[in-house]
GROMACS .gro file of C-alpha atoms in nm:
model
  446
    1UNK     CA    1  -3.620  -2.839  -4.399
    2UNK     CA    2  -3.738  -2.768  -4.050
    3UNK     CA    3  -3.951  -2.471  -3.950
    4UNK     CA    4  -4.037  -2.334  -3.608
    5UNK     CA    5  -4.395  -2.453  -3.657
    6UNK     CA    6  -4.283  -2.812  -3.726
    7UNK     CA    7  -4.063  -2.810  -3.420
    8UNK     CA    8  -4.341  -2.683  -3.193
    9UNK     CA    9  -4.583  -2.942  -3.336
   10UNK     CA   10  -4.350  -3.237  -3.278
   11UNK     CA   11  -4.494  -3.471  -3.011
   12UNK     CA   12  -4.311  -3.735  -2.807
   13UNK     CA   13  -4.336  -4.102  -2.915
   14UNK     CA   14  -4.255  -4.427  -2.738
   15UNK     CA   15  -3.910  -4.414  -2.896
   16UNK     CA   16  -3.682  -4.123  -2.982
   17UNK     CA   17  -3.702  -3.999  -3.340
   18UNK     CA   18  -3.537  -3.738  -3.564
   19UNK     CA   19  -3.661  -3.433  -3.750
   20UNK     CA   20  -3.399  -3.357  -4.012
   21UNK     CA   21  -3.278  -3.024  -4.145
   22UNK     CA   22  -3.020  -2.949  -4.412
   23UNK     CA   23  -2.655  -3.056  -4.402
   24UNK     CA   24  -2.703  -3.337  -4.145
   25UNK     CA   25  -2.853  -3.115  -3.876
   26UNK     CA   26  -3.145  -3.279  -3.696
   27UNK     CA   27  -3.366  -3.242  -3.391
   28UNK     CA   28  -3.388  -3.549  -3.165
   29UNK     CA   29  -3.729  -3.578  -2.999
   30UNK     CA   30  -3.717  -3.799  -2.686
   31UNK     CA   31  -4.003  -4.000  -2.526
   32UNK     CA   32  -3.994  -3.753  -2.236
   33UNK     CA   33  -4.068  -3.464  -2.472
   34UNK     CA   34  -3.717  -3.322  -2.492
   35UNK     CA   35  -3.604  -3.171  -2.822
   36UNK     CA   36  -3.225  -3.181  -2.866
   37UNK     CA   37  -3.015  -3.044  -3.150
   38UNK     CA   38  -2.762  -3.286  -3.303
   39UNK     CA   39  -2.526  -3.273  -3.600
   40UNK     CA   40  -2.359  -3.573  -3.760
   41UNK     CA   41  -2.037  -3.563  -3.959
   42UNK     CA   42  -1.755  -3.785  -4.079
   43UNK     CA   43  -1.393  -3.727  -3.980
   44UNK     CA   44  -1.097  -3.947  -4.068
   45UNK     CA   45  -1.335  -4.213  -4.201
   46UNK     CA   46  -1.533  -4.232  -3.877
   47UNK     CA   47  -1.894  -4.131  -3.815
   48UNK     CA   48  -1.920  -3.875  -3.536
   49UNK     CA   49  -2.172  -3.638  -3.388
   50UNK     CA   50  -2.200  -3.314  -3.190
   51UNK     CA   51  -2.467  -3.180  -2.953
   52UNK     CA   52  -2.572  -2.817  -2.991
   53UNK     CA   53  -2.811  -2.795  -2.697
   54UNK     CA   54  -3.188  -2.817  -2.634
   55UNK     CA   55  -3.469  -2.637  -2.815
   56UNK     CA   56  -3.603  -2.373  -2.748
   57UNK     CA   57  -3.295  -2.254  -2.554
   58UNK     CA   58  -3.108  -2.298  -2.883
   59UNK     CA   59  -3.331  -2.173  -3.162
   60UNK     CA   60  -3.344  -2.313  -3.515
   61UNK     CA   61  -3.141  -2.016  -3.642
   62UNK     CA   62  -2.881  -2.065  -3.367
   63UNK     CA   63  -2.854  -2.437  -3.441
   64UNK     CA   64  -2.795  -2.370  -3.810
   65UNK     CA   65  -2.526  -2.113  -3.727
   66UNK     CA   66  -2.352  -2.360  -3.495
   67UNK     CA   67  -2.371  -2.626  -3.769
   68UNK     CA   68  -2.215  -2.389  -4.023
   69UNK     CA   69  -1.933  -2.293  -3.784
   70UNK     CA   70  -1.862  -2.661  -3.709
   71UNK     CA   71  -1.872  -2.744  -4.079
   72UNK     CA   72  -1.615  -2.469  -4.145
   73UNK     CA   73  -1.384  -2.630  -3.890
   74UNK     CA   74  -1.436  -2.965  -4.065
   75UNK     CA   75  -1.349  -2.807  -4.401
   76UNK     CA   76  -1.024  -2.694  -4.237
   77UNK     CA   77  -0.942  -3.063  -4.178
   78UNK     CA   78  -0.997  -3.042  -3.802
   79UNK     CA   79  -1.233  -3.244  -3.587
   80UNK     CA   80  -1.512  -3.004  -3.479
   81UNK     CA   81  -1.577  -3.193  -3.152
   82UNK     CA   82  -1.210  -3.176  -3.055
   83UNK     CA   83  -1.191  -2.810  -3.157
   84UNK     CA   84  -1.496  -2.734  -2.941
   85UNK     CA   85  -1.339  -2.909  -2.644
   86UNK     CA   86  -1.012  -2.722  -2.690
   87UNK     CA   87  -1.198  -2.392  -2.714
   88UNK     CA   88  -1.377  -2.471  -2.390
   89UNK     CA   89  -1.047  -2.556  -2.222
   90UNK     CA   90  -0.896  -2.234  -2.351
   91UNK     CA   91  -1.185  -2.035  -2.208
   92UNK     CA   92  -1.149  -2.210  -1.873
   93UNK     CA   93  -0.775  -2.153  -1.871
   94UNK     CA   94  -0.825  -1.786  -1.962
   95UNK     CA   95  -1.058  -1.748  -1.664
   96UNK     CA   96  -0.790  -1.904  -1.444
   97UNK     CA   97  -0.526  -1.662  -1.572
   98UNK     CA   98  -0.618  -1.385  -1.334
   99UNK     CA   99  -0.411  -1.072  -1.304
  100UNK     CA  100  -0.275  -1.179  -0.965
  101UNK     CA  101  -0.172  -1.523  -1.093
  102UNK     CA  102   0.010  -1.378  -1.394
  103UNK     CA  103   0.163  -1.098  -1.187
  104UNK     CA  104   0.308  -1.344  -0.937
  105UNK     CA  105   0.451  -1.551  -1.224
  106UNK     CA  106   0.605  -1.234  -1.370
  107UNK     CA  107   0.749  -1.144  -1.029
  108UNK     CA  108   0.895  -1.493  -0.976
  109UNK     CA  109   1.057  -1.476  -1.321
  110UNK     CA  110   1.211  -1.132  -1.278
  111UNK     CA  111   1.297  -1.099  -0.909
  112UNK     CA  112   1.640  -1.257  -0.956
  113UNK     CA  113   1.738  -0.940  -1.146
  114UNK     CA  114   1.657  -0.710  -0.854
  115UNK     CA  115   1.804  -0.633  -0.514
  116UNK     CA  116   1.611  -0.773  -0.218
  117UNK     CA  117   1.484  -0.429  -0.116
  118UNK     CA  118   1.346  -0.369  -0.465
  119UNK     CA  119   1.191  -0.716  -0.476
  120UNK     CA  120   1.002  -0.646  -0.155
  121UNK     CA  121   0.894  -0.304  -0.278
  122UNK     CA  122   0.756  -0.444  -0.606
  123UNK     CA  123   0.550  -0.729  -0.463
  124UNK     CA  124   0.433  -0.522  -0.167
  125UNK     CA  125   0.301  -0.247  -0.395
  126UNK     CA  126   0.102  -0.500  -0.599
  127UNK     CA  127  -0.036  -0.673  -0.291
  128UNK     CA  128  -0.127  -0.346  -0.124
  129UNK     CA  129  -0.265  -0.147  -0.417
  130UNK     CA  130  -0.366  -0.382  -0.699
  131UNK     CA  131  -0.458  -0.739  -0.609
  132UNK     CA  132  -0.755  -0.655  -0.387
  133UNK     CA  133  -0.917  -0.459  -0.670
  134UNK     CA  134  -0.835  -0.642  -0.994
  135UNK     CA  135  -0.633  -0.943  -0.880
  136UNK     CA  136  -0.918  -1.189  -0.935
  137UNK     CA  137  -1.013  -1.054  -1.281
  138UNK     CA  138  -0.891  -1.258  -1.582
  139UNK     CA  139  -0.605  -1.055  -1.724
  140UNK     CA  140  -0.747  -1.072  -2.076
  141UNK     CA  141  -1.067  -0.903  -1.954
  142UNK     CA  142  -0.897  -0.597  -1.805
  143UNK     CA  143  -0.950  -0.265  -1.981
  144UNK     CA  144  -0.784   0.078  -1.950
  145UNK     CA  145  -1.072   0.219  -1.736
  146UNK     CA  146  -1.044  -0.071  -1.489
  147UNK     CA  147  -0.668  -0.025  -1.453
  148UNK     CA  148  -0.704   0.354  -1.433
  149UNK     CA  149  -0.951   0.315  -1.145
  150UNK     CA  150  -0.680   0.133  -0.948
  151UNK     CA  151  -0.430   0.410  -1.013
  152UNK     CA  152  -0.681   0.681  -0.922
  153UNK     CA  153  -0.727   0.519  -0.580
  154UNK     CA  154  -0.353   0.548  -0.521
  155UNK     CA  155  -0.354   0.910  -0.636
  156UNK     CA  156  -0.648   0.984  -0.405
  157UNK     CA  157  -0.430   0.924  -0.100
  158UNK     CA  158  -0.170   1.161  -0.244
  159UNK     CA  159   0.084   0.898  -0.352
  160UNK     CA  160   0.141   1.043  -0.700
  161UNK     CA  161   0.479   0.885  -0.768
  162UNK     CA  162   0.359   0.550  -0.632
  163UNK     CA  163   0.071   0.556  -0.880
  164UNK     CA  164   0.320   0.603  -1.162
  165UNK     CA  165   0.543   0.324  -1.038
  166UNK     CA  166   0.249   0.088  -1.002
  167UNK     CA  167   0.137   0.168  -1.357
  168UNK     CA  168   0.481   0.071  -1.484
  169UNK     CA  169   0.465  -0.257  -1.293
  170UNK     CA  170   0.114  -0.337  -1.416
  171UNK     CA  171   0.230  -0.265  -1.771
  172UNK     CA  172   0.527  -0.498  -1.726
  173UNK     CA  173   0.291  -0.775  -1.616
  174UNK     CA  174   0.087  -0.725  -1.934
  175UNK     CA  175   0.399  -0.735  -2.152
  176UNK     CA  176   0.485  -1.067  -1.988
  177UNK     CA  177   0.129  -1.194  -2.048
  178UNK     CA  178   0.140  -1.092  -2.414
  179UNK     CA  179   0.467  -1.282  -2.462
  180UNK     CA  180   0.307  -1.587  -2.300
  181UNK     CA  181   0.006  -1.568  -2.533
  182UNK     CA  182  -0.230  -1.506  -2.242
  183UNK     CA  183  -0.356  -1.170  -2.366
  184UNK     CA  184  -0.306  -0.946  -2.667
  185UNK     CA  185  -0.298  -0.587  -2.542
  186UNK     CA  186  -0.156  -0.378  -2.259
  187UNK     CA  187  -0.433  -0.152  -2.119
  188UNK     CA  188  -0.185   0.022  -1.886
  189UNK     CA  189   0.052   0.127  -2.164
  190UNK     CA  190  -0.093   0.473  -2.235
  191UNK     CA  191  -0.224   0.559  -1.889
  192UNK     CA  192   0.085   0.750  -1.781
  193UNK     CA  193  -0.036   1.042  -1.991
  194UNK     CA  194  -0.352   1.086  -1.782
  195UNK     CA  195  -0.202   1.045  -1.435
  196UNK     CA  196  -0.138   1.345  -1.215
  197UNK     CA  197   0.203   1.509  -1.266
  198UNK     CA  198   0.470   1.483  -1.000
  199UNK     CA  199   0.516   1.784  -0.779
  200UNK     CA  200   0.866   1.928  -0.771
  201UNK     CA  201   1.051   2.171  -0.549
  202UNK     CA  202   0.976   2.159  -0.176
  203UNK     CA  203   1.011   1.839   0.019
  204UNK     CA  204   0.680   1.651  -0.011
  205UNK     CA  205   0.455   1.643   0.294
  206UNK     CA  206   0.098   1.549   0.378
  207UNK     CA  207  -0.051   1.847   0.556
  208UNK     CA  208  -0.410   1.730   0.605
  209UNK     CA  209  -0.479   1.555   0.934
  210UNK     CA  210  -0.690   1.258   0.819
  211UNK     CA  211  -0.457   1.156   0.531
  212UNK     CA  212  -0.163   1.205   0.768
  213UNK     CA  213  -0.311   0.960   1.020
  214UNK     CA  214  -0.385   0.716   0.736
  215UNK     CA  215  -0.026   0.738   0.618
  216UNK     CA  216   0.115   0.673   0.967
  217UNK     CA  217  -0.113   0.373   1.011
  218UNK     CA  218  -0.013   0.230   0.671
  219UNK     CA  219   0.357   0.271   0.750
  220UNK     CA  220   0.319   0.113   1.094
  221UNK     CA  221   0.151  -0.191   0.935
  222UNK     CA  222   0.467  -0.263   0.735
  223UNK     CA  223   0.700  -0.545   0.846
  224UNK     CA  224   0.987  -0.345   0.997
  225UNK     CA  225   1.203  -0.320   1.305
  226UNK     CA  226   0.985  -0.221   1.602
  227UNK     CA  227   1.244   0.048   1.674
  228UNK     CA  228   1.179   0.202   1.332
  229UNK     CA  229   0.803   0.204   1.382
  230UNK     CA  230   0.840   0.372   1.721
  231UNK     CA  231   1.084   0.624   1.573
  232UNK     CA  232   0.826   0.717   1.310
  233UNK     CA  233   0.559   0.767   1.576
  234UNK     CA  234   0.783   0.981   1.800
  235UNK     CA  235   0.895   1.188   1.501
  236UNK     CA  236   0.532   1.258   1.412
  237UNK     CA  237   0.443   1.350   1.771
  238UNK     CA  238   0.737   1.583   1.835
  239UNK     CA  239   0.794   1.732   1.486
  240UNK     CA  240   1.168   1.750   1.551
  241UNK     CA  241   1.411   1.721   1.262
  242UNK     CA  242   1.484   1.360   1.158
  243UNK     CA  243   1.855   1.405   1.235
  244UNK     CA  244   1.768   1.521   1.587
  245UNK     CA  245   1.547   1.215   1.639
  246UNK     CA  246   1.805   0.970   1.504
  247UNK     CA  247   2.068   1.100   1.746
  248UNK     CA  248   1.838   1.101   2.049
  249UNK     CA  249   1.998   0.969   2.369
  250UNK     CA  250   1.826   0.849   2.682
  251UNK     CA  251   2.026   1.096   2.893
  252UNK     CA  252   1.858   1.387   2.707
  253UNK     CA  253   1.519   1.312   2.865
  254UNK     CA  254   1.413   1.469   3.194
  255UNK     CA  255   1.137   1.409   3.448
  256UNK     CA  256   0.991   1.112   3.260
  257UNK     CA  257   0.822   0.993   3.579
  258UNK     CA  258   0.709   1.340   3.683
  259UNK     CA  259   0.456   1.599   3.578
  260UNK     CA  260   0.675   1.794   3.337
  261UNK     CA  261   0.851   1.541   3.112
  262UNK     CA  262   1.092   1.708   2.874
  263UNK     CA  263   1.332   1.623   2.592
  264UNK     CA  264   1.631   1.857   2.599
  265UNK     CA  265   1.807   1.841   2.264
  266UNK     CA  266   2.157   1.986   2.305
  267UNK     CA  267   2.241   2.291   2.098
  268UNK     CA  268   2.534   2.102   1.949
  269UNK     CA  269   2.288   1.862   1.781
  270UNK     CA  270   2.061   2.134   1.647
  271UNK     CA  271   2.061   2.270   1.294
  272UNK     CA  272   2.250   2.592   1.231
  273UNK     CA  273   2.558   2.775   1.352
  274UNK     CA  274   2.643   2.689   1.715
  275UNK     CA  275   2.722   3.048   1.820
  276UNK     CA  276   2.391   3.173   1.683
  277UNK     CA  277   2.202   2.888   1.852
  278UNK     CA  278   2.360   2.971   2.186
  279UNK     CA  279   2.278   3.337   2.131
  280UNK     CA  280   1.911   3.247   2.094
  281UNK     CA  281   1.869   3.017   2.391
  282UNK     CA  282   2.088   2.711   2.337
  283UNK     CA  283   1.923   2.374   2.381
  284UNK     CA  284   1.591   2.298   2.215
  285UNK     CA  285   1.326   2.200   2.471
  286UNK     CA  286   1.055   1.958   2.361
  287UNK     CA  287   0.767   1.912   2.609
  288UNK     CA  288   0.643   1.552   2.593
  289UNK     CA  289   0.269   1.476   2.579
  290UNK     CA  290   0.138   1.148   2.723
  291UNK     CA  291   0.141   0.986   2.378
  292UNK     CA  292   0.515   1.051   2.346
  293UNK     CA  293   0.575   0.902   2.691
  294UNK     CA  294   0.383   0.592   2.577
  295UNK     CA  295   0.627   0.558   2.286
  296UNK     CA  296   0.923   0.585   2.523
  297UNK     CA  297   0.774   0.320   2.755
  298UNK     CA  298   0.730   0.082   2.462
  299UNK     CA  299   1.083   0.159   2.344
  300UNK     CA  300   1.261   0.119   2.678
  301UNK     CA  301   1.266  -0.264   2.686
  302UNK     CA  302   1.414  -0.260   2.334
  303UNK     CA  303   1.693  -0.003   2.368
  304UNK     CA  304   1.695   0.121   2.727
  305UNK     CA  305   2.009  -0.079   2.805
  306UNK     CA  306   2.210   0.137   2.564
  307UNK     CA  307   2.276   0.508   2.517
  308UNK     CA  308   2.069   0.560   2.199
  309UNK     CA  309   1.693   0.559   2.169
  310UNK     CA  310   1.713   0.445   1.807
  311UNK     CA  311   2.038   0.255   1.752
  312UNK     CA  312   2.142   0.109   1.421
  313UNK     CA  313   2.081  -0.245   1.314
  314UNK     CA  314   2.436  -0.362   1.385
  315UNK     CA  315   2.584  -0.118   1.637
  316UNK     CA  316   2.396  -0.020   1.951
  317UNK     CA  317   2.616   0.285   2.010
  318UNK     CA  318   2.548   0.434   1.665
  319UNK     CA  319   2.221   0.590   1.546
  320UNK     CA  320   1.987   0.419   1.303
  321UNK     CA  321   2.029   0.476   0.931
  322UNK     CA  322   1.919   0.816   0.806
  323UNK     CA  323   1.711   0.632   0.545
  324UNK     CA  324   1.529   0.391   0.779
  325UNK     CA  325   1.215   0.601   0.836
  326UNK     CA  326   1.211   0.719   0.474
  327UNK     CA  327   1.222   0.363   0.346
  328UNK     CA  328   0.937   0.273   0.581
  329UNK     CA  329   0.724   0.550   0.430
  330UNK     CA  330   0.824   0.445   0.077
  331UNK     CA  331   0.727   0.083   0.134
  332UNK     CA  332   0.389   0.201   0.259
  333UNK     CA  333   0.333   0.364  -0.081
  334UNK     CA  334   0.418   0.728  -0.001
  335UNK     CA  335   0.739   0.764  -0.198
  336UNK     CA  336   0.750   1.113  -0.342
  337UNK     CA  337   0.459   1.232  -0.132
  338UNK     CA  338   0.578   1.240   0.228
  339UNK     CA  339   0.929   1.233   0.370
  340UNK     CA  340   1.037   1.219   0.737
  341UNK     CA  341   1.106   1.592   0.738
  342UNK     CA  342   0.747   1.642   0.618
  343UNK     CA  343   0.611   1.596   0.971
  344UNK     CA  344   0.740   1.945   1.051
  345UNK     CA  345   0.542   2.095   0.764
  346UNK     CA  346   0.238   1.893   0.872
  347UNK     CA  347   0.269   2.015   1.232
  348UNK     CA  348   0.315   2.377   1.123
  349UNK     CA  349   0.025   2.376   0.876
  350UNK     CA  350  -0.227   2.188   1.089
  351UNK     CA  351  -0.145   2.362   1.416
  352UNK     CA  352  -0.142   2.711   1.263
  353UNK     CA  353  -0.483   2.641   1.110
  354UNK     CA  354  -0.602   2.519   1.450
  355UNK     CA  355  -0.459   2.831   1.617
  356UNK     CA  356  -0.643   3.050   1.368
  357UNK     CA  357  -0.972   2.892   1.475
  358UNK     CA  358  -0.922   2.814   1.843
  359UNK     CA  359  -0.584   2.943   1.957
  360UNK     CA  360  -0.462   3.230   2.168
  361UNK     CA  361  -0.288   3.553   2.075
  362UNK     CA  362   0.072   3.430   2.067
  363UNK     CA  363   0.016   3.072   1.948
  364UNK     CA  364   0.179   3.128   1.610
  365UNK     CA  365   0.494   3.242   1.788
  366UNK     CA  366   0.471   2.942   2.020
  367UNK     CA  367   0.438   2.703   1.726
  368UNK     CA  368   0.747   2.861   1.573
  369UNK     CA  369   0.934   2.806   1.899
  370UNK     CA  370   0.823   2.441   1.905
  371UNK     CA  371   0.978   2.396   1.561
  372UNK     CA  372   1.307   2.546   1.687
  373UNK     CA  373   1.309   2.811   1.415
  374UNK     CA  374   1.575   3.075   1.464
  375UNK     CA  375   1.458   3.420   1.345
  376UNK     CA  376   1.653   3.572   1.061
  377UNK     CA  377   1.642   3.912   1.229
  378UNK     CA  378   1.633   4.019   1.593
  379UNK     CA  379   1.290   4.173   1.603
  380UNK     CA  380   1.267   4.125   1.980
  381UNK     CA  381   1.506   4.195   2.262
  382UNK     CA  382   1.544   3.825   2.336
  383UNK     CA  383   1.451   3.500   2.175
  384UNK     CA  384   1.439   3.236   2.446
  385UNK     CA  385   1.372   2.875   2.351
  386UNK     CA  386   1.232   2.817   2.699
  387UNK     CA  387   0.969   3.089   2.656
  388UNK     CA  388   0.598   3.009   2.673
  389UNK     CA  389   0.670   2.659   2.811
  390UNK     CA  390   0.326   2.607   2.977
  391UNK     CA  391   0.154   2.696   2.648
  392UNK     CA  392   0.396   2.480   2.452
  393UNK     CA  393   0.296   2.185   2.669
  394UNK     CA  394  -0.070   2.256   2.602
  395UNK     CA  395  -0.017   2.278   2.227
  396UNK     CA  396   0.194   1.961   2.230
  397UNK     CA  397  -0.099   1.780   2.388
  398UNK     CA  398  -0.345   1.930   2.138
  399UNK     CA  399  -0.127   1.808   1.851
  400UNK     CA  400  -0.076   1.464   2.002
  401UNK     CA  401  -0.449   1.420   2.069
  402UNK     CA  402  -0.539   1.512   1.711
  403UNK     CA  403  -0.263   1.306   1.552
  404UNK     CA  404  -0.310   0.991   1.764
  405UNK     CA  405  -0.683   0.949   1.709
  406UNK     CA  406  -0.741   0.600   1.570
  407UNK     CA  407  -0.374   0.497   1.592
  408UNK     CA  408  -0.281   0.186   1.795
  409UNK     CA  409  -0.103   0.194   2.129
  410UNK     CA  410   0.277   0.197   2.079
  411UNK     CA  411   0.302  -0.141   2.253
  412UNK     CA  412   0.108  -0.289   1.961
  413UNK     CA  413   0.383  -0.172   1.727
  414UNK     CA  414   0.638  -0.381   1.918
  415UNK     CA  415   0.436  -0.700   1.874
  416UNK     CA  416   0.387  -0.668   1.500
  417UNK     CA  417   0.604  -0.873   1.257
  418UNK     CA  418   0.958  -0.744   1.229
  419UNK     CA  419   1.221  -0.782   0.961
  420UNK     CA  420   1.418  -1.100   1.020
  421UNK     CA  421   1.744  -0.912   0.973
  422UNK     CA  422   1.680  -0.673   1.257
  423UNK     CA  423   1.921  -0.695   1.549
  424UNK     CA  424   1.640  -0.669   1.801
  425UNK     CA  425   1.462  -0.974   1.660
  426UNK     CA  426   1.771  -1.188   1.718
  427UNK     CA  427   1.820  -1.092   2.080
  428UNK     CA  428   1.591  -1.198   2.360
  429UNK     CA  429   1.232  -1.087   2.327
  430UNK     CA  430   1.187  -0.797   2.573
  431UNK     CA  431   0.917  -0.807   2.834
  432UNK     CA  432   0.661  -0.529   2.783
  433UNK     CA  433   0.635  -0.266   3.053
  434UNK     CA  434   0.334  -0.271   3.283
  435UNK     CA  435   0.108   0.009   3.396
  436UNK     CA  436   0.326   0.083   3.702
  437UNK     CA  437   0.649   0.112   3.503
  438UNK     CA  438   0.884   0.392   3.608
  439UNK     CA  439   1.186   0.499   3.408
  440UNK     CA  440   1.517   0.447   3.588
  441UNK     CA  441   1.724   0.750   3.680
  442UNK     CA  442   1.888   0.889   3.363
  443UNK     CA  443   2.244   0.782   3.288
  444UNK     CA  444   2.429   1.103   3.218
  445UNK     CA  445   2.696   1.100   2.951
  446UNK     CA  446   3.050   1.092   3.081
   0.00000   0.00000   0.00000
């Protein structure tokens, strides 16, 4: 039997020699002074051997343990050397089975069951929110805390429902992996109980400026029609109702080349009873800050040859789908947290807070006018939508300056990848406007 003292005392000789231990374990001492653990065994009538590593990296106790484990495999009528090789291959394969690799296999297997829109939503959510964080981790090594950290990041930007959807998709990937024998447990299965609850009631809206900018940027990064991206930006800048934006016509815009550019939304297109709207001033007047003019300049080469600012995908004389901007926000991961109408709540909240700190006496009333709110009661002798126009222009610029910080120029949005199905990607590519561009005289409706 070997001891640690005997091993340390062993000196190299001109030829290699063995120091034997029990059950065919021995230490091979080489002329160079190396001391290597070996084990000999017989399998299927053939003499074979296994290497357990060098001493002292592998101690005497470790070598005996490895011998006993290999001998147990031999007693099970399996070749220990082959079993060791297979175990090594399994470990290597397990390290190759990363979450991203398995998730993409799961997606390829299941996407035929889903509509194209849902397919894109599923893979985009994984690419955007999951792969960068845990995509390279072997799926068998993932734990509930690691998966929860991914979901908490999504919650941190306010996308509560998206976090819940992503958890369901991660869990589905694990179920697929379990069926394939790649892993044994689903660490995402129970996490739904610790995620933040969904908010119900009012339409969801982000009302903090920095998260709002982040949301706009994320949505504008999505592959979409350039027209849809520009519609989102103009909606955010003007805080009009989504229906009013969708129906916008080029002939509603005034003085686009002058000092007082204005969007006059006809009373007939405004929310509410027409008689009451006319009683309180008729058309809704939207002063345009420079950032809104930049959107219109970028949009003109795309749709300026038709009546609508934001025509539909198939018919240039009809407005875009009422769901187009909402779907853009959903694909960016904000489903259930911000809807197109939410820009009005964001404008009201942020600008009223600003007015509280830095505004003038009547700014709250001005902000209400800018949102085209009709008072429930006549508390004043007149309620004129054109009132306070100089101050409304100033506040429009304040809002646009705050909102646009860090956002790209609208022309950049035109150059980004567009959906292949979009009508405006099949027509000629429009030439961008230059710095000296002037809008043509408005074409008035017949």
